[in-house]
PDB file of C-alpha atoms in Angstrom:
ATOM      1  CA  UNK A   7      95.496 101.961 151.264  1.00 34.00           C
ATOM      2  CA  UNK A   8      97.299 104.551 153.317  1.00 38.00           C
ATOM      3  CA  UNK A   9     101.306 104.032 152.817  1.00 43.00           C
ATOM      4  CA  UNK A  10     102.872 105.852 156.373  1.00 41.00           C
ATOM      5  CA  UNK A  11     106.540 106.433 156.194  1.00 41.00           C
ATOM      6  CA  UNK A  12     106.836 106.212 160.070  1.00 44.00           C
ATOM      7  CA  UNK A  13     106.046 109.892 160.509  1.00 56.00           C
ATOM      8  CA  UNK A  14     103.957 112.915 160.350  1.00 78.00           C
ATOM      9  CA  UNK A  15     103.098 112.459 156.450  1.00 88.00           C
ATOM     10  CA  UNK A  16     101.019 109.906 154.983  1.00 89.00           C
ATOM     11  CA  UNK A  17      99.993 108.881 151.710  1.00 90.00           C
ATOM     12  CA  UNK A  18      96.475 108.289 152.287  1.00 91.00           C
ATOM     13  CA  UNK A  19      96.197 107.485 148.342  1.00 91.00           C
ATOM     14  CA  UNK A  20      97.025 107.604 145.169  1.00 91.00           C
ATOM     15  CA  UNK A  21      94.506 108.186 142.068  1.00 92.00           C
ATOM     16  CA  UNK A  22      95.999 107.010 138.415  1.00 90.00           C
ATOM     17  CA  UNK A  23      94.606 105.577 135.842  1.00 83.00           C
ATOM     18  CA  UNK A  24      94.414 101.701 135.341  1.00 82.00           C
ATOM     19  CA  UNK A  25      96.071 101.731 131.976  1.00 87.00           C
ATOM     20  CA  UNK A  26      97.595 103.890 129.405  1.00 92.00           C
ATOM     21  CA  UNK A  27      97.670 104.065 125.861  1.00 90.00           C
ATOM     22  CA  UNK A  28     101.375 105.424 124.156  1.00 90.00           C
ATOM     23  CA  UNK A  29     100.529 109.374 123.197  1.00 90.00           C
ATOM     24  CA  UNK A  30      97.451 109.459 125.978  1.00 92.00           C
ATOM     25  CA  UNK A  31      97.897 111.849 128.890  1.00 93.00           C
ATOM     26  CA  UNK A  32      96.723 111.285 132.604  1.00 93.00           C
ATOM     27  CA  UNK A  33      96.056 112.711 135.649  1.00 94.00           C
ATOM     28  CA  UNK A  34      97.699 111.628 139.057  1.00 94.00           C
ATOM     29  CA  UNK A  35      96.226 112.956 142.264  1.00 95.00           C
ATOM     30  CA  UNK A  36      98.314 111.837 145.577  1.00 95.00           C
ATOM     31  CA  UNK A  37      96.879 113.145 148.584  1.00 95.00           C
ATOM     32  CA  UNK A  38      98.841 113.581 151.595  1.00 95.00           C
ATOM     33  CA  UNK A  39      97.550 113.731 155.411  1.00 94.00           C
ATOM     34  CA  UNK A  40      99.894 115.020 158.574  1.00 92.00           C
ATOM     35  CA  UNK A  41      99.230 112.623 161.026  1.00 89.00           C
ATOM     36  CA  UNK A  42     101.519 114.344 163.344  1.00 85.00           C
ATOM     37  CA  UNK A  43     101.196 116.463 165.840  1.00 87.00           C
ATOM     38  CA  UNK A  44     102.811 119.043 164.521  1.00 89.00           C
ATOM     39  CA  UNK A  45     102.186 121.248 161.744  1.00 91.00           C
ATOM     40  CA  UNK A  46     104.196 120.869 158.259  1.00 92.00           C
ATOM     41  CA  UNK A  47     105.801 123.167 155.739  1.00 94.00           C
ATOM     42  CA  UNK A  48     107.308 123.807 152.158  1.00 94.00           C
ATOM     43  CA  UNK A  49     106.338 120.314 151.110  1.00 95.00           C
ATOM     44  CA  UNK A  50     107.535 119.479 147.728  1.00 96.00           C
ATOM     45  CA  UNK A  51     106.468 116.568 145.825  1.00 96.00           C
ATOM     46  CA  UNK A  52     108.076 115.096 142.721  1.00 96.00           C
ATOM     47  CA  UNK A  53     107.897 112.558 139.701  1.00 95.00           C
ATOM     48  CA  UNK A  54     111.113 111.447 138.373  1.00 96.00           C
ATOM     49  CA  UNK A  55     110.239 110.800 134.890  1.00 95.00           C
ATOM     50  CA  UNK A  56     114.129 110.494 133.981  1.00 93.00           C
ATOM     51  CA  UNK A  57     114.057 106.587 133.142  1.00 94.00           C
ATOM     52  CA  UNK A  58     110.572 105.578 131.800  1.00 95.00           C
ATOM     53  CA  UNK A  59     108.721 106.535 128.975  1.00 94.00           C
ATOM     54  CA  UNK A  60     106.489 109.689 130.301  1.00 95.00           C
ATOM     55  CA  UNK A  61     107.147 112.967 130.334  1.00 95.00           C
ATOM     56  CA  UNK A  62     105.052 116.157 131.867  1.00 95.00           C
ATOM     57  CA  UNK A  63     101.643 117.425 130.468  1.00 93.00           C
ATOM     58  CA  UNK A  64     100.392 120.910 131.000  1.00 86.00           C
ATOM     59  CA  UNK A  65     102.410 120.801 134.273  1.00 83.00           C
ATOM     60  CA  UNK A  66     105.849 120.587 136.253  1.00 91.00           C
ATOM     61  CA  UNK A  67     107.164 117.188 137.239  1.00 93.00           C
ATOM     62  CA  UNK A  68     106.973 118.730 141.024  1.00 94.00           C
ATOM     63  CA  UNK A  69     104.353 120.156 143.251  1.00 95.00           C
ATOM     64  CA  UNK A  70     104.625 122.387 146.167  1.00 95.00           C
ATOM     65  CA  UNK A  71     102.700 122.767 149.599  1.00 95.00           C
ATOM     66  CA  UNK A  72     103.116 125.616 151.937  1.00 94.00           C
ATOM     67  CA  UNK A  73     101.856 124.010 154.620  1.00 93.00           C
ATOM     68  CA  UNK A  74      99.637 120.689 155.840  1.00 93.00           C
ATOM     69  CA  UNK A  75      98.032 121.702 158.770  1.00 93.00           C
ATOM     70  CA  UNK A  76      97.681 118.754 161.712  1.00 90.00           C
ATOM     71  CA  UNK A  77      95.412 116.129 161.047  1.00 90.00           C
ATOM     72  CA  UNK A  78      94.580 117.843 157.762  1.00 93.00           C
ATOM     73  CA  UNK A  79      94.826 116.574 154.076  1.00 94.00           C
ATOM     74  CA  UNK A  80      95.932 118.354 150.816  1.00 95.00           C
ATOM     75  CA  UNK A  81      96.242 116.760 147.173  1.00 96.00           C
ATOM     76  CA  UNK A  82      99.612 116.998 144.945  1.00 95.00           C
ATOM     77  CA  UNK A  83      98.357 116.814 141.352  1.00 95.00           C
ATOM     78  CA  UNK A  84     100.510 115.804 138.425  1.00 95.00           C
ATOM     79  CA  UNK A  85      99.707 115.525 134.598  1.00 95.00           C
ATOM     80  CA  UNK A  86     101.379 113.038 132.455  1.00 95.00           C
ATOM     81  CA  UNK A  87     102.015 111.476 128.706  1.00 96.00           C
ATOM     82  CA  UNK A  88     102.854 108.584 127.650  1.00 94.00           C
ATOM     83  CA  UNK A  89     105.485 108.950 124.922  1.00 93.00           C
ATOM     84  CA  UNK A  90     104.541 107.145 121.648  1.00 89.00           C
ATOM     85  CA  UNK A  91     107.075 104.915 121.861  1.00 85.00           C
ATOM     86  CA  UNK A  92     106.396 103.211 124.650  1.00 88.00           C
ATOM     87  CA  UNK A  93     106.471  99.649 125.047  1.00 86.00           C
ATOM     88  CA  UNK A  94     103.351  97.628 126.739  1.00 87.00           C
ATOM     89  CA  UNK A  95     104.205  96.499 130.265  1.00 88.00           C
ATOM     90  CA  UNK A  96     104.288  98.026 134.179  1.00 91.00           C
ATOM     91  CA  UNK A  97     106.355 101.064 135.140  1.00 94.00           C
ATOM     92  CA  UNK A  98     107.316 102.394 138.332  1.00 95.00           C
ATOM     93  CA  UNK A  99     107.609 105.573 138.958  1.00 95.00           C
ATOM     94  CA  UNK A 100     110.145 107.254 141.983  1.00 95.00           C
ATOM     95  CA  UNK A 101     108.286 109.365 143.606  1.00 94.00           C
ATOM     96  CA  UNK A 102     109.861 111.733 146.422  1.00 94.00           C
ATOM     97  CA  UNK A 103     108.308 114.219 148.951  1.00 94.00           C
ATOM     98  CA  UNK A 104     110.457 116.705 150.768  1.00 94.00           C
ATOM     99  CA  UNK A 105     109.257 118.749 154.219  1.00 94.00           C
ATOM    100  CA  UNK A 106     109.691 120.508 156.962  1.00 92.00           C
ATOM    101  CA  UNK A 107     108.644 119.075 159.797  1.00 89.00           C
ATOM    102  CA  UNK A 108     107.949 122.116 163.100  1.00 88.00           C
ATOM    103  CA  UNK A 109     108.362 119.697 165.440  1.00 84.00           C
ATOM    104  CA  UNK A 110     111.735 119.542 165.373  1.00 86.00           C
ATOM    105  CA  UNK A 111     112.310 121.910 162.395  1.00 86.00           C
ATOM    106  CA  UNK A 112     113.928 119.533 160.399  1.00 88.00           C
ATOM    107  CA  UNK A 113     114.006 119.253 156.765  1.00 91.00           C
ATOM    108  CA  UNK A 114     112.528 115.228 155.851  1.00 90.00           C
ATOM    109  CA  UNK A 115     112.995 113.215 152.931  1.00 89.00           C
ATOM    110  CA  UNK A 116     110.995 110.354 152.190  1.00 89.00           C
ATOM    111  CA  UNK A 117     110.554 108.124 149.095  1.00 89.00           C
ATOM    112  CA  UNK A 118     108.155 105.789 147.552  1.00 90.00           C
ATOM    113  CA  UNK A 119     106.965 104.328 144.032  1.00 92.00           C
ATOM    114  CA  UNK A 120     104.222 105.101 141.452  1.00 92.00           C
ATOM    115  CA  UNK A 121     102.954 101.938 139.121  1.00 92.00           C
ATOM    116  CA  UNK A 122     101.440 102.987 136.373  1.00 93.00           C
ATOM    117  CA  UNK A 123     100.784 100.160 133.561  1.00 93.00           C
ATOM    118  CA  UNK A 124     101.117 101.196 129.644  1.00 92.00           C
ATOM    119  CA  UNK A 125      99.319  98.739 127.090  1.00 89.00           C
ATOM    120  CA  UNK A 126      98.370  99.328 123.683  1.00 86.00           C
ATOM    121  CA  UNK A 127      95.858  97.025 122.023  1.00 88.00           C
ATOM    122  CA  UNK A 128      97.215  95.348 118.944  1.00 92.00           C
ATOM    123  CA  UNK A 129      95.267  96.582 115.730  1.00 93.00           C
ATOM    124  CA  UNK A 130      94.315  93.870 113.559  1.00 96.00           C
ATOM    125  CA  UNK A 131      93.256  93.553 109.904  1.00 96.00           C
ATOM    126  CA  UNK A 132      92.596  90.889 108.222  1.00 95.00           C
ATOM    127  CA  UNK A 133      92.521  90.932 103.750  1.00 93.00           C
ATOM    128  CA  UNK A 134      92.987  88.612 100.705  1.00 90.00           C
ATOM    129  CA  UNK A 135      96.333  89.231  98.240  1.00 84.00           C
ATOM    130  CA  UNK A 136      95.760  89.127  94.932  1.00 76.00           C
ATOM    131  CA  UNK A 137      94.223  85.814  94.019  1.00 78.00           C
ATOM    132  CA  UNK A 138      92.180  84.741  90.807  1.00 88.00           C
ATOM    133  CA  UNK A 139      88.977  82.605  92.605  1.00 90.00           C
ATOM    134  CA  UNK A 140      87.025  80.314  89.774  1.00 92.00           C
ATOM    135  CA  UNK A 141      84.210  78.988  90.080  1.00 91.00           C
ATOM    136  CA  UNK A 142      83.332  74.838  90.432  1.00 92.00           C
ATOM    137  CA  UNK A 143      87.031  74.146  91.097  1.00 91.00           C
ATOM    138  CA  UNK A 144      89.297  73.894  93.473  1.00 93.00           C
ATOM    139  CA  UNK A 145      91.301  77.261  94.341  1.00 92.00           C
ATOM    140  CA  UNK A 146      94.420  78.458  96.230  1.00 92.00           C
ATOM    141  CA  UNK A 147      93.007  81.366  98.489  1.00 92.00           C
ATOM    142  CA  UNK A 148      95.932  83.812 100.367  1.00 93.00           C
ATOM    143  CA  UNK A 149      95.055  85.528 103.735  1.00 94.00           C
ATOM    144  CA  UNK A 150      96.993  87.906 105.036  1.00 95.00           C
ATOM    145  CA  UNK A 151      97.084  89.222 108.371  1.00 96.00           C
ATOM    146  CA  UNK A 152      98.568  92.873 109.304  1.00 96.00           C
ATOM    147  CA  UNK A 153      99.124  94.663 112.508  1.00 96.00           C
ATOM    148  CA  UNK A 154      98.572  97.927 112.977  1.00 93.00           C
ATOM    149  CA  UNK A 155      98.978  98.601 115.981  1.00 88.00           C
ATOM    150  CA  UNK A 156     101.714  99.617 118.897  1.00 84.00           C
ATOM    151  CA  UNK A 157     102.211  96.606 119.895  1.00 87.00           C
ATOM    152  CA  UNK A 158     102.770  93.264 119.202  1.00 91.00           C
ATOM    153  CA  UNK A 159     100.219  90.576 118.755  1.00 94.00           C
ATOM    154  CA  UNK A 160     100.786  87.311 120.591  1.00 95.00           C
ATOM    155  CA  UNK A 161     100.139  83.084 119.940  1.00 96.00           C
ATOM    156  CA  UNK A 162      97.811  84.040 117.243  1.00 97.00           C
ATOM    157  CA  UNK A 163      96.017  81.902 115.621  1.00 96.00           C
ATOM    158  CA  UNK A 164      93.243  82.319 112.439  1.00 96.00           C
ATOM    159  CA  UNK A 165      90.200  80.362 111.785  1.00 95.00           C
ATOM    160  CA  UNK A 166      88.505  80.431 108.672  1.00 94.00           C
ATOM    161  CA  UNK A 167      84.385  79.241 108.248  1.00 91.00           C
ATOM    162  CA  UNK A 168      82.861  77.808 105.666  1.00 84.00           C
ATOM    163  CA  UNK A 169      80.296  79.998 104.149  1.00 87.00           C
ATOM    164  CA  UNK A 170      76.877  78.566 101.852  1.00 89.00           C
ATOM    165  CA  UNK A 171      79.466  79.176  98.417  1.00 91.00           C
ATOM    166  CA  UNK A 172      82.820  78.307  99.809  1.00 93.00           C
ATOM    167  CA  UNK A 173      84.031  75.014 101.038  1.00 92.00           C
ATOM    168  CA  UNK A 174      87.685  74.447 103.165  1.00 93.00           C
ATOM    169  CA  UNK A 175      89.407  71.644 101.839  1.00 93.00           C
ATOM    170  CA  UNK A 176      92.255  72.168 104.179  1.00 91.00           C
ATOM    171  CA  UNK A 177      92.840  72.719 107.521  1.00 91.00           C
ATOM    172  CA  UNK A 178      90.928  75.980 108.355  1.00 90.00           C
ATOM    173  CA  UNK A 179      92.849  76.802 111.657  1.00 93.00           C
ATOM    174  CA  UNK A 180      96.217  77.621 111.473  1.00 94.00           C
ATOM    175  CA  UNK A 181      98.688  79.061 114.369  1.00 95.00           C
ATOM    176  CA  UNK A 182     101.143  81.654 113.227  1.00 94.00           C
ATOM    177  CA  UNK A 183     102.791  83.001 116.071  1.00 95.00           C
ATOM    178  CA  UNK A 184     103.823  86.205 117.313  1.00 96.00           C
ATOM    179  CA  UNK A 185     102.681  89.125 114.383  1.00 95.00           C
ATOM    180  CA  UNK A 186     104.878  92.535 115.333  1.00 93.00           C
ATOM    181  CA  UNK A 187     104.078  95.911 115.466  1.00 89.00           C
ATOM    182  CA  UNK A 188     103.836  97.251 111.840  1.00 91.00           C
ATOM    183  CA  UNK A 189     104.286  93.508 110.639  1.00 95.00           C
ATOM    184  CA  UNK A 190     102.506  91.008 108.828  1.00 95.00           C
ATOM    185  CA  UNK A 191     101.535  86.958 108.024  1.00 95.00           C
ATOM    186  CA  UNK A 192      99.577  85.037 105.607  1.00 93.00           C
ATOM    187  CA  UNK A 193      98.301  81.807 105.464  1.00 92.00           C
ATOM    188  CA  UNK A 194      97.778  79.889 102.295  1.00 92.00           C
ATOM    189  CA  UNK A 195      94.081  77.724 102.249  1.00 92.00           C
ATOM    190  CA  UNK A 196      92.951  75.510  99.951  1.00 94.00           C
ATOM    191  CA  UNK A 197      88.607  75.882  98.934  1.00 93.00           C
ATOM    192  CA  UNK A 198      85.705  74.994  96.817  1.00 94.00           C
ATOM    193  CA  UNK A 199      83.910  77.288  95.228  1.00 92.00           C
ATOM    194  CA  UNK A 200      80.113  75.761  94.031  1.00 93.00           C
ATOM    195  CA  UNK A 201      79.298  76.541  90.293  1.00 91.00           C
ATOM    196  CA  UNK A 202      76.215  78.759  91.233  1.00 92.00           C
ATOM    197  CA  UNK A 203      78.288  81.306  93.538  1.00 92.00           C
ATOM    198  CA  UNK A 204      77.582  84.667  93.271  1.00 93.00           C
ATOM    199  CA  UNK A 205      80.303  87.491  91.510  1.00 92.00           C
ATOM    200  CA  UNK A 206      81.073  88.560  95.455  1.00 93.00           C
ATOM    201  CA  UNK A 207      80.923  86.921  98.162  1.00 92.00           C
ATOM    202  CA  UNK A 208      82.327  86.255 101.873  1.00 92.00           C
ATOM    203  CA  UNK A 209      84.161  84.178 104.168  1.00 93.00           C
ATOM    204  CA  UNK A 210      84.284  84.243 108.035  1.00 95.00           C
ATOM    205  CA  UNK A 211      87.644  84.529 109.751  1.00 96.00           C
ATOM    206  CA  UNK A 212      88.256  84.463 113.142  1.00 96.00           C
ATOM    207  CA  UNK A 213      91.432  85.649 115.020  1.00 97.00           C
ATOM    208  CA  UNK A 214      92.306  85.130 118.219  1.00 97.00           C
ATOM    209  CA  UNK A 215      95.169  86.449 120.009  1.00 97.00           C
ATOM    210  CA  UNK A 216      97.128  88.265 123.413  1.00 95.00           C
ATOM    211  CA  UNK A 217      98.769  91.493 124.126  1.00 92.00           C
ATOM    212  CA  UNK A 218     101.697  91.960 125.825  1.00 88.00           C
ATOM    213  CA  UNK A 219     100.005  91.875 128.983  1.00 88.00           C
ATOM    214  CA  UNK A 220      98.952  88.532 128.296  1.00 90.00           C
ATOM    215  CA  UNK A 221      94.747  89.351 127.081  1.00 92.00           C
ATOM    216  CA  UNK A 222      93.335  87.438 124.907  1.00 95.00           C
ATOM    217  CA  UNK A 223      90.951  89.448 122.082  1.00 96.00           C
ATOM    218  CA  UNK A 224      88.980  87.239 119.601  1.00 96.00           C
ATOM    219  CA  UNK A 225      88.254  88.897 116.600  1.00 96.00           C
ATOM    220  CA  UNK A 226      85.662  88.039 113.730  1.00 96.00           C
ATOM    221  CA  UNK A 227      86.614  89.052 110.333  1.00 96.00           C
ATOM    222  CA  UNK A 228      84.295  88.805 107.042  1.00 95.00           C
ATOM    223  CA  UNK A 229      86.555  89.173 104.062  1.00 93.00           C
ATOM    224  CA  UNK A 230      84.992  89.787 100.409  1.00 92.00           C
ATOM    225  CA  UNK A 231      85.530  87.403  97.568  1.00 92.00           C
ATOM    226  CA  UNK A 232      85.455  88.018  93.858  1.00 91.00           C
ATOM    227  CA  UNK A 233      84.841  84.820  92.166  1.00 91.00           C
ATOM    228  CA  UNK A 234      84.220  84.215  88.473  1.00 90.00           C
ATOM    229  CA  UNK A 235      83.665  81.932  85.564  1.00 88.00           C
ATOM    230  CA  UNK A 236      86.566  80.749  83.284  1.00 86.00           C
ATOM    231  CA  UNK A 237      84.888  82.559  80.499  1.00 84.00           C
ATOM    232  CA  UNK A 238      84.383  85.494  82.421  1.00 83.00           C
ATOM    233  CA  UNK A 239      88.160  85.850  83.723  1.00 79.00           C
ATOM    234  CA  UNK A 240      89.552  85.164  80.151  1.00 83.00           C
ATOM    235  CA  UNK A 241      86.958  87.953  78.820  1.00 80.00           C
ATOM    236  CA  UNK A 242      88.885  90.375  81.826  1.00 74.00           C
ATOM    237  CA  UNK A 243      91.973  89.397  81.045  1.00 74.00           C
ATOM    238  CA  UNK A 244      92.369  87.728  84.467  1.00 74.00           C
ATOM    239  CA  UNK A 245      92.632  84.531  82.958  1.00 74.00           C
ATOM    240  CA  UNK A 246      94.958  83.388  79.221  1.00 69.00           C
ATOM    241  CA  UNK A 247      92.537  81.694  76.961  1.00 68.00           C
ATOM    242  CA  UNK A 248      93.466  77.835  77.078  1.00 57.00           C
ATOM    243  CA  UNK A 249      94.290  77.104  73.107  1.00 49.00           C
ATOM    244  CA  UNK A 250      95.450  73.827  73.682  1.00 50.00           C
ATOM    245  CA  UNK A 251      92.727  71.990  71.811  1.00 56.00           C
ATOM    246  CA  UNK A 252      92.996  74.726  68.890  1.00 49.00           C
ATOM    247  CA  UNK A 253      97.007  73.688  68.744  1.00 52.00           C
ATOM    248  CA  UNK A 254      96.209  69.859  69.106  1.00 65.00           C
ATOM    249  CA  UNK A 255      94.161  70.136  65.978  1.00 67.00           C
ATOM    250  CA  UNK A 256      96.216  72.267  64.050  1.00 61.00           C
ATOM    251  CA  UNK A 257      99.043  69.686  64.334  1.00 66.00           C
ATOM    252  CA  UNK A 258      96.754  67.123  63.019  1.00 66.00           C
ATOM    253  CA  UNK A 259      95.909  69.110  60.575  1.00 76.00           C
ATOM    254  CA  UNK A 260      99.496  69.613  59.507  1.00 66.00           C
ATOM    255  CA  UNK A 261     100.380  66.057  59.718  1.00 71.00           C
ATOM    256  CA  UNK A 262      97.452  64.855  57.669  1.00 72.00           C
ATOM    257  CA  UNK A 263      98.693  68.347  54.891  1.00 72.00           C
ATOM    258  CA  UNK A 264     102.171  66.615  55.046  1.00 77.00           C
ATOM    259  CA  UNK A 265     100.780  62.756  54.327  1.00 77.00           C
ATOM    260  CA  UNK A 266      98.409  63.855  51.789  1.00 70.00           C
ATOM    261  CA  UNK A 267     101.178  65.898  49.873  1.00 66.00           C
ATOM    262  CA  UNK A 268     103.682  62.983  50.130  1.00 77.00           C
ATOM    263  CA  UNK A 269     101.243  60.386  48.046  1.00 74.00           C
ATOM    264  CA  UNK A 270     100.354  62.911  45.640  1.00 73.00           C
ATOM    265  CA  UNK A 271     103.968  63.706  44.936  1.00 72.00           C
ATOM    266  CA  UNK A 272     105.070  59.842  44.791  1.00 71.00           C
ATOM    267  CA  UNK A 273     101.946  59.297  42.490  1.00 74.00           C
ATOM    268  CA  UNK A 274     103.357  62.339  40.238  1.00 72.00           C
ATOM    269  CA  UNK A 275     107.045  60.622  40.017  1.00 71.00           C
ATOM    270  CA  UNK A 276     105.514  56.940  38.864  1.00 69.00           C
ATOM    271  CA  UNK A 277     103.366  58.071  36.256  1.00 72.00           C
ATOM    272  CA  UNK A 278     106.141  60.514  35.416  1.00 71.00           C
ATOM    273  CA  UNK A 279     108.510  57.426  35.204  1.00 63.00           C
TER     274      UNK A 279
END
C-alpha cells in the first residue's frame, strides 16, 4: 500500500523480507513516486540503525536521488544484517527522506517506519545420559533435552512411545517449560525392557514446542538404546558382580567351622579330665 505524506513524494512500497535470522543479511527496496506537479531534487533517504540490532551490509545506511521526475518512480535500495545477538521479536526501523521540492524550492523532511521481524528457530536435540539399561527388568531411563539454538524454546513438552522392546511404566508425557538458549532439561522415565531385546535399540520421542513468536514446531526424535544382560554388563564392567550368595555361604560355612571346633575341643578337655 502506498503511504503519502500529504505531498509530492510517496512511498508507493516497501520490499523486505518476512523474517530474519541473527547473522543473515537482507535487501530493502523502497520505491518512491512524485505525485506532484513539480519536479524533485537531492533526495536523500536513510535507515537509522542507531537503536536496533542491524547494522549496514555492503552499503551506506543512506541513499541519494538527484532527481524524481513528475509522475515518475525511482527505488532507494538498502542492504542489511542482523547482528548475532539479536533477540526474536518485531523491530521498527526510522526511516527519513529529505528533498527538495521546485515548487516552492523548499528543502522537505518527512518521516516514517520500517518493520522488519527477527526470529530464530530454536535448535533442538534430544539424547540419553549415561544410563546402564538391563534387560527383563525394570530400568530408570534419563532424557535430556538441549537447545541449540538462538533462541529460546517455549511450553515444551516431551512425549516418549513405546517401541516393540521397551515398555513406559510411567507417565510418558511430561511438560518442562521454557528450555533457554544454550540451556538444557531432562526428564527421568521409568521402562520395561522384554528379555529378548536386541543389544541396540530405539525409542520414539516427540517434542513439541513455540518460539518467541509464539510457533509451535513438533519434533520427532528416535534415540538409540544400549541394553544388555546382567551377565553381559558384569563381563564389561558396567555392572559389580552380585557376591551376596557367595558371602551368605561363606558365613555358614564359618559358623558351622566354629561349632564343629567347639565340640571337638570340649570332647578333648573330658577325656583329658
Amino acid at each position: 500500500s502506498s503511504i503519502s505524506f500529504a505531498s509530492a513524494l510517496v512511498i508507493r512500497s516497501i520490499d523486505v523480507a518476512d523474517e530474519m535470522v541473527p547473522g543473515e543479511t537482507s535487501r530493502i527496496t523502497i520505491t518512491l513516486r512524485n505525485d506532484g506537479n513539480d519536479d524533485i531534487e537531492d533526495v536523500s533517504v536513510s535507515l537509522d540503525l542507531s537503536d536496533v540490532p542491524f547494522a549496514p551490509f555492503d552499503s551506506s545506511s543512506e541513499y541519494s536521488i538527484d532527481e524524481i521526475r513528475e509522475d515518475k518512480t525511482k527505488d532507494a535500495f538498502f542492504s542489511i544484517i542482523a547482528l548475532n545477538n539479536a533477540q526474536s521479536g518485531i523491530y521498527k526501523i526510522p526511516l527519513k527522506i529529505t528533498y527538495i521540492d521546485l515548487g516552492d524550492d523548499k528543502l522537505k523532511t518527512k518521516s516514517s517506519l520500517i518493520s522488519i521481524i527477527v526470529n530464530s528457530k530454536p535448535t533442538i536435540d534430544v539424547n540419553i545420559e549415561d544410563s546402564l539399561l538391563l534387560k527383563n527388568q525394570d530400568n530408570d531411563l534419563s532424557i535430556k533435552i538441549t537447545n541449540k539454538g538462538l533462541s529460546d524454546a517455549k511450553f515444551l513438552e516431551i512425549e516418549v512411545g513405546n517401541s516393540r522392546y521397551i515398555t513406559i511404566l510411567s507417565q510418558n508425557r511430561l511438560y518442562l517449560g521454557d528450555i533457554d538458549s544454550d540451556d538444557f532439561d531432562s526428564i527421568d522415565i521409568k521402562v520395561f525392557i522384554n528379555k529378548n531385546a536386541p543389544d541396540k535399540t530405539t525409542l520414539p520421542v516427540t517434542v513439541i514446542y513455540r518460539d518467541d513468536l509464539n510457533n509451535e514446531y513438533i519434533e520427532d526424535f528416535v534415540i538409540q538404546l544400549n541394553t544388555y544382560t546382567k551377565n553381559k554388563a558384569v563381563e564389561l564392567g558396567l555392572l559389580e558382580k552380585n557376591n551376596t550368595i557367595a558371602y551368605i555361604i561363606s558365613g555358614v560355612i564359618f559358623v558351622v567351622l566354629i561349632i564343629v571346633y567347639t565340640r571337638l575341643r570340649k570332647r578333648a578337655r573330658e577325656k583329658s579330665s
